mmCIF file of C-alpha atoms and ligand atoms in Angstrom:
data_model
loop_
_atom_site.group_PDB
_atom_site.id
_atom_site.type_symbol
_atom_site.label_atom_id
_atom_site.label_comp_id
_atom_site.label_asym_id
_atom_site.label_seq_id
_atom_site.Cartn_x
_atom_site.Cartn_y
_atom_site.Cartn_z
ATOM 1 C CA MET R 1 14.630 -2.290 15.040
ATOM 2 C CA ILE R 2 14.517 0.745 12.784
ATOM 3 C CA PRO R 3 14.510 4.047 14.695
ATOM 4 C CA CYS R 4 11.566 6.346 14.000
ATOM 5 C CA GLN R 5 11.981 7.836 10.490
ATOM 6 C CA ARG R 6 9.404 10.621 10.761
ATOM 7 C CA ASP R 7 11.872 13.268 9.523
ATOM 8 C CA LEU R 8 11.836 11.676 6.078
ATOM 9 C CA PHE R 9 8.094 12.320 5.806
ATOM 10 C CA ASP R 10 5.932 15.408 5.699
ATOM 11 C CA ILE R 11 3.763 14.509 8.684
ATOM 12 C CA PRO R 12 2.943 17.591 10.779
ATOM 13 C CA GLU R 13 3.193 17.513 14.532
ATOM 14 C CA GLY R 14 -0.203 16.624 15.911
ATOM 15 C CA VAL R 15 -0.913 14.059 13.198
ATOM 16 C CA THR R 16 -0.673 10.383 14.083
ATOM 17 C CA TYR R 17 -1.039 8.425 10.898
ATOM 18 C CA LEU R 18 -1.786 4.753 11.515
ATOM 19 C CA ASN R 19 -3.298 3.939 8.160
ATOM 20 C CA CYS R 20 -0.592 2.651 5.842
ATOM 21 C CA ALA R 21 -2.919 -0.138 4.668
ATOM 22 C CA TYR R 22 -5.099 2.619 3.207
ATOM 23 C CA MET R 23 -2.316 4.627 1.592
ATOM 24 C CA SER R 24 1.254 5.281 2.715
ATOM 25 C CA PRO R 25 2.469 8.849 2.999
ATOM 26 C CA MET R 26 5.084 9.575 0.362
ATOM 27 C CA MET R 27 8.562 10.418 1.595
ATOM 28 C CA ARG R 28 9.830 13.930 0.894
ATOM 29 C CA ALA R 29 12.673 12.580 -1.261
ATOM 30 C CA VAL R 30 10.230 10.409 -3.216
ATOM 31 C CA ALA R 31 7.940 13.353 -3.936
ATOM 32 C CA HIS R 32 10.993 15.341 -5.011
ATOM 33 C CA GLU R 33 11.937 12.640 -7.520
ATOM 34 C CA GLY R 34 8.365 12.559 -8.819
ATOM 35 C CA ARG R 35 8.200 16.332 -9.260
ATOM 36 C CA ALA R 36 11.565 16.415 -11.019
ATOM 37 C CA GLY R 37 10.400 13.586 -13.282
ATOM 38 C CA LEU R 38 7.159 15.378 -14.135
ATOM 39 C CA GLU R 39 9.092 18.518 -15.010
ATOM 40 C CA ARG R 40 11.328 16.669 -17.453
ATOM 41 C CA LYS R 41 8.555 16.948 -20.003
ATOM 42 C CA MET R 42 8.911 20.721 -19.926
ATOM 43 C CA GLN R 43 12.009 20.110 -22.047
ATOM 44 C CA PRO R 44 11.281 17.019 -24.095
ATOM 45 C CA TRP R 45 14.344 17.458 -26.274
ATOM 46 C CA LYS R 46 16.298 16.199 -23.285
ATOM 47 C CA ILE R 47 14.321 12.951 -23.125
ATOM 48 C CA ARG R 48 16.098 10.344 -25.233
ATOM 49 C CA PRO R 49 14.595 7.106 -26.571
ATOM 50 C CA ALA R 50 16.753 5.126 -24.143
ATOM 51 C CA ASP R 51 15.052 6.961 -21.261
ATOM 52 C CA PHE R 52 11.805 5.172 -22.094
ATOM 53 C CA PHE R 53 13.407 1.985 -20.815
ATOM 54 C CA THR R 54 16.077 2.886 -18.260
ATOM 55 C CA GLN R 55 13.817 3.658 -15.331
ATOM 56 C CA SER R 56 11.346 0.879 -16.081
ATOM 57 C CA GLU R 57 14.230 -1.580 -16.017
ATOM 58 C CA GLU R 58 15.438 -0.104 -12.760
ATOM 59 C CA LEU R 59 12.001 -0.412 -11.208
ATOM 60 C CA ARG R 60 11.712 -3.992 -12.451
ATOM 61 C CA ALA R 61 15.053 -4.862 -10.870
ATOM 62 C CA CYS R 62 14.229 -3.149 -7.550
ATOM 63 C CA ALA R 63 10.770 -4.711 -7.321
ATOM 64 C CA ALA R 64 12.186 -8.164 -8.099
ATOM 65 C CA ARG R 65 14.138 -7.964 -4.838
ATOM 66 C CA PHE R 66 10.894 -8.096 -2.847
ATOM 67 C CA PHE R 67 9.776 -11.217 -4.689
ATOM 68 C CA LEU R 68 13.281 -12.762 -4.699
ATOM 69 C CA CYS R 69 13.040 -13.391 -8.435
ATOM 70 C CA PRO R 70 14.935 -12.212 -11.526
ATOM 71 C CA ALA R 71 13.944 -8.799 -12.926
ATOM 72 C CA ASP R 72 12.832 -10.646 -16.069
ATOM 73 C CA ASP R 73 9.828 -12.065 -14.188
ATOM 74 C CA ILE R 74 8.351 -8.660 -13.317
ATOM 75 C CA ALA R 75 5.792 -6.741 -15.373
ATOM 76 C CA ILE R 76 4.983 -3.085 -14.712
ATOM 77 C CA VAL R 77 1.237 -2.480 -14.546
ATOM 78 C CA PRO R 78 -1.060 0.314 -13.321
ATOM 79 C CA SER R 79 -3.011 -1.448 -10.568
ATOM 80 C CA ALA R 80 -3.628 -4.666 -8.728
ATOM 81 C CA SER R 81 -6.855 -5.118 -10.680
ATOM 82 C CA TYR R 82 -4.892 -4.966 -13.937
ATOM 83 C CA GLY R 83 -2.433 -7.642 -12.768
ATOM 84 C CA ILE R 84 -5.237 -9.905 -11.564
ATOM 85 C CA GLN R 85 -7.104 -9.447 -14.841
ATOM 86 C CA MET R 86 -3.927 -10.477 -16.663
ATOM 87 C CA ALA R 87 -3.760 -13.640 -14.549
ATOM 88 C CA ALA R 88 -7.443 -14.394 -15.183
ATOM 89 C CA GLY R 89 -6.884 -13.953 -18.915
ATOM 90 C CA ASN R 90 -3.958 -16.349 -19.031
ATOM 91 C CA LEU R 91 -4.657 -19.151 -16.568
ATOM 92 C CA PRO R 92 -6.536 -22.041 -18.180
ATOM 93 C CA LEU R 93 -9.606 -23.287 -16.356
ATOM 94 C CA ALA R 94 -11.328 -26.499 -17.312
ATOM 95 C CA PRO R 95 -15.129 -26.136 -17.675
ATOM 96 C CA GLY R 96 -16.887 -26.475 -14.355
ATOM 97 C CA LYS R 97 -13.750 -26.095 -12.261
ATOM 98 C CA LYS R 98 -14.012 -23.762 -9.289
ATOM 99 C CA ILE R 99 -12.041 -20.686 -8.342
ATOM 100 C CA LEU R 100 -11.174 -20.326 -4.687
ATOM 101 C CA VAL R 101 -11.399 -16.913 -2.977
ATOM 102 C CA LEU R 102 -11.709 -15.750 0.627
ATOM 103 C CA GLU R 103 -14.758 -14.185 2.248
ATOM 104 C CA GLU R 104 -14.359 -10.390 2.210
ATOM 105 C CA GLN R 105 -11.487 -10.646 -0.281
ATOM 106 C CA PHE R 106 -10.568 -7.304 -1.813
ATOM 107 C CA PRO R 107 -12.814 -6.614 -4.853
ATOM 108 C CA SER R 108 -9.889 -6.271 -7.310
ATOM 109 C CA ASN R 109 -9.076 -9.903 -6.555
ATOM 110 C CA PHE R 110 -12.694 -10.997 -6.804
ATOM 111 C CA TYR R 111 -14.447 -9.481 -9.840
ATOM 112 C CA PRO R 112 -12.058 -10.856 -12.511
ATOM 113 C CA TRP R 113 -12.531 -14.339 -11.054
ATOM 114 C CA GLN R 114 -16.267 -13.950 -10.795
ATOM 115 C CA ARG R 115 -16.403 -13.099 -14.500
ATOM 116 C CA LEU R 116 -14.100 -15.988 -15.439
ATOM 117 C CA ALA R 117 -16.130 -18.440 -13.351
ATOM 118 C CA ARG R 118 -19.379 -17.296 -14.988
ATOM 119 C CA ARG R 119 -17.880 -17.569 -18.461
ATOM 120 C CA ASN R 120 -16.563 -21.007 -17.707
ATOM 121 C CA SER R 121 -19.785 -22.494 -16.316
ATOM 122 C CA GLY R 122 -17.895 -22.802 -13.081
ATOM 123 C CA ALA R 123 -18.337 -21.191 -9.728
ATOM 124 C CA LEU R 124 -16.445 -19.374 -7.056
ATOM 125 C CA ARG R 125 -15.785 -21.288 -3.869
ATOM 126 C CA THR R 126 -15.553 -18.868 -0.958
ATOM 127 C CA VAL R 127 -13.587 -19.763 2.149
ATOM 128 C CA ALA R 128 -15.581 -18.393 5.100
ATOM 129 C CA LEU R 129 -13.941 -16.208 7.763
ATOM 130 C CA PRO R 130 -12.517 -18.888 10.070
ATOM 131 C CA ALA R 131 -13.823 -18.723 13.626
ATOM 132 C CA ASP R 132 -10.374 -19.613 14.975
ATOM 133 C CA GLY R 133 -8.576 -17.091 12.733
ATOM 134 C CA ASP R 134 -6.669 -19.848 10.912
ATOM 135 C CA TRP R 135 -7.000 -18.929 7.229
ATOM 136 C CA THR R 136 -4.290 -21.377 6.181
ATOM 137 C CA SER R 137 -6.094 -24.452 7.516
ATOM 138 C CA ALA R 138 -9.385 -23.168 6.105
ATOM 139 C CA VAL R 139 -7.844 -22.744 2.636
ATOM 140 C CA LEU R 140 -6.039 -26.090 2.757
ATOM 141 C CA SER R 141 -9.235 -27.928 3.554
ATOM 142 C CA ALA R 142 -11.068 -26.166 0.699
ATOM 143 C CA LEU R 143 -8.488 -27.223 -1.922
ATOM 144 C CA ASN R 144 -9.404 -30.349 -3.839
ATOM 145 C CA ASN R 145 -9.767 -31.663 -7.383
ATOM 146 C CA ASP R 146 -12.819 -29.463 -8.043
ATOM 147 C CA VAL R 147 -10.671 -26.337 -7.789
ATOM 148 C CA GLY R 148 -8.806 -25.011 -10.834
ATOM 149 C CA ILE R 149 -7.460 -21.693 -9.533
ATOM 150 C CA ALA R 150 -6.808 -20.339 -6.042
ATOM 151 C CA ALA R 151 -6.895 -16.527 -6.002
ATOM 152 C CA LEU R 152 -5.630 -15.377 -2.634
ATOM 153 C CA PRO R 153 -3.889 -12.615 -0.691
ATOM 154 C CA HIS R 154 -0.971 -13.029 1.706
ATOM 155 C CA VAL R 155 -2.729 -10.851 4.278
ATOM 156 C CA HIS R 156 -6.513 -10.591 4.502
ATOM 157 C CA TRP R 157 -7.280 -6.891 4.241
ATOM 158 C CA THR R 158 -10.146 -6.581 6.768
ATOM 159 C CA THR R 159 -8.911 -8.962 9.468
ATOM 160 C CA GLY R 160 -5.126 -8.879 9.078
ATOM 161 C CA GLY R 161 -5.164 -12.688 8.893
ATOM 162 C CA LEU R 162 -1.956 -14.172 7.527
ATOM 163 C CA LEU R 163 -1.907 -17.055 5.059
ATOM 164 C CA ASP R 164 0.969 -19.532 4.988
ATOM 165 C CA LEU R 165 1.510 -19.311 1.252
ATOM 166 C CA THR R 166 4.363 -21.811 1.232
ATOM 167 C CA ARG R 167 2.063 -24.570 2.481
ATOM 168 C CA ILE R 168 -0.801 -23.415 0.286
ATOM 169 C CA GLY R 169 1.513 -23.238 -2.755
ATOM 170 C CA ALA R 170 2.707 -26.807 -2.164
ATOM 171 C CA ALA R 171 -0.873 -28.062 -1.840
ATOM 172 C CA CYS R 172 -1.847 -26.269 -5.058
ATOM 173 C CA ARG R 173 1.034 -27.836 -6.972
ATOM 174 C CA GLU R 174 0.138 -31.282 -5.727
ATOM 175 C CA LEU R 175 -3.452 -30.879 -6.941
ATOM 176 C CA GLY R 176 -2.567 -29.061 -10.177
ATOM 177 C CA ILE R 177 -4.270 -25.850 -9.021
ATOM 178 C CA ALA R 178 -3.003 -22.506 -10.348
ATOM 179 C CA LEU R 179 -2.166 -19.882 -7.720
ATOM 180 C CA ALA R 180 -2.750 -16.161 -8.303
ATOM 181 C CA LEU R 181 -1.824 -13.786 -5.480
ATOM 182 C CA ASP R 182 -2.638 -10.242 -4.479
ATOM 183 C CA LEU R 183 0.272 -9.076 -2.309
ATOM 184 C CA THR R 184 -0.878 -5.458 -2.060
ATOM 185 C CA GLN R 185 -1.274 -5.649 1.730
ATOM 186 C CA SER R 186 2.047 -7.374 2.333
ATOM 187 C CA LEU R 187 4.790 -6.805 -0.251
ATOM 188 C CA GLY R 188 7.404 -4.455 1.175
ATOM 189 C CA VAL R 189 6.368 -5.008 4.788
ATOM 190 C CA TYR R 190 6.220 -8.785 5.098
ATOM 191 C CA PRO R 191 8.754 -11.188 3.582
ATOM 192 C CA PHE R 192 7.755 -13.076 0.467
ATOM 193 C CA ASP R 193 9.689 -15.613 -1.601
ATOM 194 C CA VAL R 194 8.446 -16.763 -5.014
ATOM 195 C CA ASN R 195 10.824 -19.708 -4.850
ATOM 196 C CA ALA R 196 9.104 -21.056 -1.757
ATOM 197 C CA VAL R 197 5.533 -20.246 -2.790
ATOM 198 C CA GLN R 198 5.802 -20.760 -6.570
ATOM 199 C CA PRO R 199 2.729 -18.770 -7.578
ATOM 200 C CA ASP R 200 1.680 -18.429 -11.198
ATOM 201 C CA PHE R 201 1.007 -14.692 -10.904
ATOM 202 C CA ALA R 202 1.489 -12.307 -7.975
ATOM 203 C CA VAL R 203 0.585 -8.627 -8.026
ATOM 204 C CA ALA R 204 1.118 -5.714 -5.633
ATOM 205 C CA ALA R 205 -0.096 -2.133 -5.975
ATOM 206 C CA ALA R 206 2.658 0.367 -5.143
ATOM 207 C CA TYR R 207 0.793 3.018 -3.171
ATOM 208 C CA LYS R 208 0.498 1.230 0.163
ATOM 209 C CA TRP R 209 3.381 -0.741 1.652
ATOM 210 C CA LEU R 210 5.700 -0.075 -1.294
ATOM 211 C CA MET R 211 5.326 3.641 -0.448
ATOM 212 C CA GLY R 212 5.180 4.605 -4.100
ATOM 213 C CA PRO R 213 2.830 6.782 -6.142
ATOM 214 C CA TYR R 214 -0.733 5.920 -7.107
ATOM 215 C CA SER R 215 -1.518 4.176 -10.448
ATOM 216 C CA LEU R 216 1.429 1.849 -10.380
ATOM 217 C CA ALA R 217 1.793 -1.831 -9.509
ATOM 218 C CA VAL R 218 4.134 -4.713 -10.196
ATOM 219 C CA THR R 219 3.260 -8.252 -11.207
ATOM 220 C CA TYR R 220 5.348 -11.393 -10.950
ATOM 221 C CA VAL R 221 4.708 -13.718 -13.881
ATOM 222 C CA ALA R 222 6.037 -17.274 -13.526
ATOM 223 C CA PRO R 223 8.328 -18.224 -16.433
ATOM 224 C CA LYS R 224 5.847 -20.831 -17.695
ATOM 225 C CA TRP R 225 3.298 -18.078 -18.453
ATOM 226 C CA GLN R 226 5.696 -15.634 -20.042
ATOM 227 C CA GLN R 227 4.585 -16.594 -23.553
ATOM 228 C CA GLY R 228 1.020 -15.554 -22.700
ATOM 229 C CA PHE R 229 -1.256 -12.727 -23.814
ATOM 230 C CA PRO R 230 -0.884 -9.211 -22.448
ATOM 231 C CA LEU R 231 -3.964 -7.082 -21.780
ATOM 232 C CA GLU R 232 -2.673 -4.412 -24.133
ATOM 233 C CA GLU R 233 -0.661 -4.660 -27.329
ATOM 234 C CA SER R 234 1.727 -1.744 -26.896
ATOM 235 C CA TRP R 235 4.594 -0.965 -29.229
ATOM 236 C CA LEU R 236 6.769 -0.716 -26.095
ATOM 237 C CA GLN R 237 6.384 -4.442 -25.439
ATOM 238 C CA ARG R 238 7.716 -5.485 -28.838
ATOM 239 C CA ALA R 239 11.238 -6.687 -29.405
ATOM 240 C CA ASN R 240 12.204 -3.769 -31.653
ATOM 241 C CA ALA R 241 10.804 -0.960 -29.463
ATOM 242 C CA ARG R 242 14.186 0.507 -28.561
ATOM 243 C CA ASP R 243 14.785 1.626 -32.141
ATOM 244 C CA PHE R 244 12.361 4.509 -32.602
ATOM 245 C CA SER R 245 13.380 4.962 -36.195
ATOM 246 C CA ASP R 246 12.264 1.476 -37.185
ATOM 247 C CA LEU R 247 9.111 0.294 -35.438
ATOM 248 C CA ARG R 248 8.027 -1.994 -38.253
ATOM 249 C CA TYR R 249 5.452 -4.550 -37.148
ATOM 250 C CA THR R 250 6.834 -7.640 -35.525
ATOM 251 C CA ASP R 251 5.328 -10.618 -33.720
ATOM 252 C CA ALA R 252 8.286 -10.768 -31.384
ATOM 253 C CA TYR R 253 7.930 -9.447 -27.844
ATOM 254 C CA MET R 254 10.587 -8.298 -25.449
ATOM 255 C CA THR R 255 11.915 -11.025 -23.205
ATOM 256 C CA GLY R 256 10.473 -12.326 -19.944
ATOM 257 C CA ALA R 257 7.427 -10.682 -18.397
ATOM 258 C CA ARG R 258 7.993 -7.426 -20.313
ATOM 259 C CA ARG R 259 5.273 -8.342 -22.806
ATOM 260 C CA PHE R 260 2.793 -7.813 -19.952
ATOM 261 C CA ASP R 261 3.945 -4.252 -19.222
ATOM 262 C CA MET R 262 1.219 -1.633 -19.512
ATOM 263 C CA GLY R 263 1.248 0.859 -22.353
ATOM 264 C CA GLU R 264 3.300 3.981 -21.536
ATOM 265 C CA HIS R 265 5.021 2.252 -18.632
ATOM 266 C CA SER R 266 7.857 4.772 -19.001
ATOM 267 C CA ASN R 267 6.030 7.311 -16.851
ATOM 268 C CA PHE R 268 8.633 9.979 -16.148
ATOM 269 C CA ALA R 269 6.961 11.099 -12.914
ATOM 270 C CA THR R 270 5.883 7.861 -11.238
ATOM 271 C CA MET R 271 8.889 5.717 -12.192
ATOM 272 C CA PRO R 272 11.609 7.703 -10.390
ATOM 273 C CA ALA R 273 9.321 8.181 -7.386
ATOM 274 C CA ALA R 274 8.611 4.458 -7.110
ATOM 275 C CA ILE R 275 12.283 3.595 -7.504
ATOM 276 C CA ALA R 276 13.294 6.019 -4.746
ATOM 277 C CA ALA R 277 10.641 4.609 -2.402
ATOM 278 C CA ILE R 278 11.587 1.001 -3.056
ATOM 279 C CA ARG R 279 15.286 1.731 -2.643
ATOM 280 C CA GLN R 280 14.616 3.189 0.782
ATOM 281 C CA LEU R 281 12.509 0.187 1.794
ATOM 282 C CA LEU R 282 15.224 -2.192 0.616
ATOM 283 C CA ASP R 283 17.738 -0.164 2.548
ATOM 284 C CA TRP R 284 15.735 -0.573 5.744
ATOM 285 C CA GLY R 285 15.109 -4.243 4.912
ATOM 286 C CA VAL R 286 11.735 -5.991 4.783
ATOM 287 C CA HIS R 287 12.429 -8.176 7.859
ATOM 288 C CA GLU R 288 13.480 -5.129 9.829
ATOM 289 C CA ILE R 289 10.413 -3.157 8.756
ATOM 290 C CA SER R 290 8.184 -6.062 9.697
ATOM 291 C CA GLU R 291 9.823 -6.385 13.138
ATOM 292 C CA THR R 292 9.664 -2.649 13.799
ATOM 293 C CA VAL R 293 6.051 -2.224 12.803
ATOM 294 C CA GLY R 294 5.087 -5.438 14.612
ATOM 295 C CA ALA R 295 6.650 -4.106 17.822
ATOM 296 C CA LEU R 296 4.659 -0.869 17.521
ATOM 297 C CA ASN R 297 1.459 -2.867 17.247
ATOM 298 C CA ARG R 298 2.409 -4.981 20.247
ATOM 299 C CA HIS R 299 2.932 -1.823 22.326
ATOM 300 C CA LEU R 300 -0.482 -0.582 21.366
ATOM 301 C CA LEU R 301 -2.091 -3.894 22.112
ATOM 302 C CA GLN R 302 -0.527 -4.022 25.570
ATOM 303 C CA ARG R 303 -2.123 -0.668 26.359
ATOM 304 C CA LEU R 304 -5.510 -2.093 25.420
ATOM 305 C CA GLU R 305 -5.318 -5.167 27.611
ATOM 306 C CA PRO R 306 -8.160 -4.029 29.909
ATOM 307 C CA LEU R 307 -10.551 -4.134 26.950
ATOM 308 C CA GLY R 308 -10.253 -7.873 26.416
ATOM 309 C CA ILE R 309 -9.631 -7.537 22.684
ATOM 310 C CA GLN R 310 -9.966 -10.773 20.710
ATOM 311 C CA ILE R 311 -6.756 -11.090 18.813
ATOM 312 C CA TRP R 312 -5.332 -14.128 17.086
ATOM 313 C CA PRO R 313 -1.872 -15.415 17.980
ATOM 314 C CA GLU R 314 0.984 -13.906 15.956
ATOM 315 C CA ARG R 315 1.396 -16.897 13.644
ATOM 316 C CA LEU R 316 -2.141 -16.299 12.354
ATOM 317 C CA ARG R 317 -1.980 -12.540 11.775
ATOM 318 C CA ALA R 318 0.280 -10.121 9.982
ATOM 319 C CA PRO R 319 2.502 -8.168 12.388
ATOM 320 C CA HIS R 320 1.895 -4.907 10.494
ATOM 321 C CA TYR R 321 -1.861 -5.211 10.932
ATOM 322 C CA LEU R 322 -3.916 -4.756 14.040
ATOM 323 C CA CYS R 323 -7.635 -5.307 13.632
ATOM 324 C CA LEU R 324 -9.296 -4.476 16.918
ATOM 325 C CA ARG R 325 -12.671 -5.769 17.811
ATOM 326 C CA SER R 326 -14.193 -6.399 21.229
ATOM 327 C CA ASP R 327 -17.532 -5.859 22.899
ATOM 328 C CA ARG R 328 -16.238 -2.369 23.788
ATOM 329 C CA LEU R 329 -14.558 -1.466 20.521
ATOM 330 C CA PRO R 330 -15.148 0.197 18.143
ATOM 331 C CA THR R 331 -17.660 2.525 19.735
ATOM 332 C CA ALA R 332 -20.014 4.544 17.560
ATOM 333 C CA GLY R 333 -18.225 7.348 15.690
ATOM 334 C CA MET R 334 -14.854 6.431 17.201
ATOM 335 C CA VAL R 335 -12.895 6.669 13.948
ATOM 336 C CA GLU R 336 -14.303 10.134 13.186
ATOM 337 C CA LYS R 337 -13.648 11.268 16.738
ATOM 338 C CA LEU R 338 -10.038 10.138 16.491
ATOM 339 C CA ALA R 339 -9.619 11.833 13.091
ATOM 340 C CA ALA R 340 -10.848 15.103 14.604
ATOM 341 C CA GLU R 341 -7.956 14.756 17.056
ATOM 342 C CA GLY R 342 -5.425 14.066 14.284
ATOM 343 C CA ILE R 343 -5.323 10.280 14.754
ATOM 344 C CA TYR R 344 -5.959 8.398 11.533
ATOM 345 C CA VAL R 345 -7.082 4.765 11.489
ATOM 346 C CA SER R 346 -9.658 2.870 9.393
ATOM 347 C CA LEU R 347 -12.854 1.063 10.098
ATOM 348 C CA ARG R 348 -12.881 -2.165 8.079
ATOM 349 C CA GLY R 349 -15.730 -4.587 8.573
ATOM 350 C CA ALA R 350 -16.401 -4.678 12.303
ATOM 351 C CA SER R 351 -12.805 -3.815 13.264
ATOM 352 C CA ILE R 352 -10.675 -0.767 13.799
ATOM 353 C CA ARG R 353 -7.718 -1.331 11.509
ATOM 354 C CA ILE R 354 -4.402 0.056 12.727
ATOM 355 C CA THR R 355 -1.455 -0.113 10.376
ATOM 356 C CA PRO R 356 1.628 1.871 11.436
ATOM 357 C CA HIS R 357 4.982 2.222 9.698
ATOM 358 C CA VAL R 358 8.464 3.460 10.490
ATOM 359 C CA TYR R 359 7.267 7.081 10.705
ATOM 360 C CA ASN R 360 5.391 6.188 13.896
ATOM 361 C CA SER R 361 7.029 6.180 17.324
ATOM 362 C CA VAL R 362 6.452 4.019 20.381
ATOM 363 C CA GLU R 363 5.254 7.057 22.345
ATOM 364 C CA GLU R 364 2.765 7.857 19.614
ATOM 365 C CA VAL R 365 1.174 4.410 19.546
ATOM 366 C CA GLU R 366 1.070 4.295 23.330
ATOM 367 C CA ARG R 367 -0.771 7.615 23.350
ATOM 368 C CA VAL R 368 -3.244 6.257 20.814
ATOM 369 C CA GLY R 369 -3.688 3.127 22.927
ATOM 370 C CA ASP R 370 -4.512 5.278 25.961
ATOM 371 C CA ARG R 371 -6.940 7.373 23.942
ATOM 372 C CA LEU R 372 -8.722 4.303 22.570
ATOM 373 C CA LEU R 373 -9.045 3.010 26.087
ATOM 374 C CA GLU R 374 -10.531 6.299 27.272
ATOM 375 C CA LEU R 375 -13.009 6.411 24.416
ATOM 376 C CA ALA R 376 -14.035 2.789 24.906
ATOM 377 C CA VAL R 377 -14.726 3.399 28.577
ATOM 378 C CA LYS R 378 -16.284 6.856 28.197
ATOM 379 C CA ASP R 379 -18.534 5.975 25.262
ATOM 380 C CA LYS R 380 -19.938 2.893 26.919
ATOM 381 C CA SER R 381 -23.424 4.102 26.072
ATOM 382 C CA GLY R 382 -22.562 3.830 22.361
ATOM 383 C CA LEU R 383 -21.036 0.376 22.586
ATOM 384 C CA ARG R 384 -21.650 -1.993 19.708
ATOM 385 C CA ALA R 385 -23.473 -5.196 20.448
HETATM 386 C C1 LIG E 401 -5.838 -6.256 -0.846
HETATM 387 C C2 LIG E 401 -5.885 -5.116 -1.781
HETATM 388 N N1 LIG E 401 -5.625 -5.333 -3.085
HETATM 389 C C3 LIG E 401 -5.649 -4.330 -3.986
HETATM 390 C C4 LIG E 401 -5.951 -3.040 -3.600
HETATM 391 C C5 LIG E 401 -5.939 -1.956 -4.635
HETATM 392 O O1 LIG E 401 -6.442 -2.447 -5.841
HETATM 393 P P1 LIG E 401 -6.298 -1.640 -7.202
HETATM 394 O O2 LIG E 401 -4.840 -1.469 -7.439
HETATM 395 O O3 LIG E 401 -6.970 -2.509 -8.190
HETATM 396 O O4 LIG E 401 -6.984 -0.337 -6.994
HETATM 397 C C6 LIG E 401 -6.260 -2.778 -2.264
HETATM 398 C C7 LIG E 401 -6.644 -1.426 -1.825
HETATM 399 O O5 LIG E 401 -7.142 -1.200 -0.741
HETATM 400 C C8 LIG E 401 -6.198 -3.838 -1.338
HETATM 401 O O6 LIG E 401 -6.443 -3.638 -0.036
#
């Protein structure tokens, strides 16, 4: 278990932030790196051509450690939507074949597939919210020869449902179905292994569980797609980009997934910030983070026992996610009421979504549990049906 790390963050006393799935707070040291990076451009004569690559390579190498893949397989992109669009632009889809998505899947992992399906005279096949909370079984039974691509998350963002991607990956391979993943709600807080899952593409935005800045994401590109088409044709992706004095046109790209990097990936402010954040996460360890955050959620849940919350067993839900829904919760205006008291959670679908991190303490989540209980009992008149 990781002891509470609140001192590393700028979270004032009186604020209980339980909303990492919305946006993580940036660590003080990370913000410092970002500010220093931004200020480098005040003296551009100190920025050398090699600097356009050094930090991007460092970020690639750090991010690869979450996927358990070589740095070569990682592309640096601005958002999850960008990475998914890249996948949609590169994965072949036979006419009429279907693309599998989940009900209430995050829009960035929906719209690119909707467009591709329409263009391909195909259709989306949507896996309905499973009544028993078992997304894995629901996905496995929806995979068949009609499906060409499965576009899925590891953790379902409104319910916290966990998908067994190793089993789903194996089923996809057996049926010749491509697998594109959005790991934004899991990478950095829940273990992932590309070798076990073998996806074709897997993207994660950096501003949530990777604790990095906004407008940055990383994408794993399986080696078999690394000769594909990037979304942008930037000079920085080409094989000769390191020699600023001779950027004559060439068809050759840099090696590995680098051809998929976004233009101007060498962002002098966001790169060092993201690297510092990821280094700290790696230092804590993803398993350890997952255990720590999972234990915080269990504490909170114990406090809420009297409410009879419906919650799926741990194998079906992500430990870092608690989506609370019962006939007494959420009450009308509960999230706003809590925010007025300095307690920050989200309302997603019909659930209160609670997503702590290592800056939260056991005492804090227990206090929130007690407060939720009070509100649920007191506001009985405003109970949802
Ligand atoms: C599952 C999931 N994917 C992606 C994103 C962010 O997408 P983008 O980077 O395209 O803004 C979010 C943000 O809430 C998310 O929950």
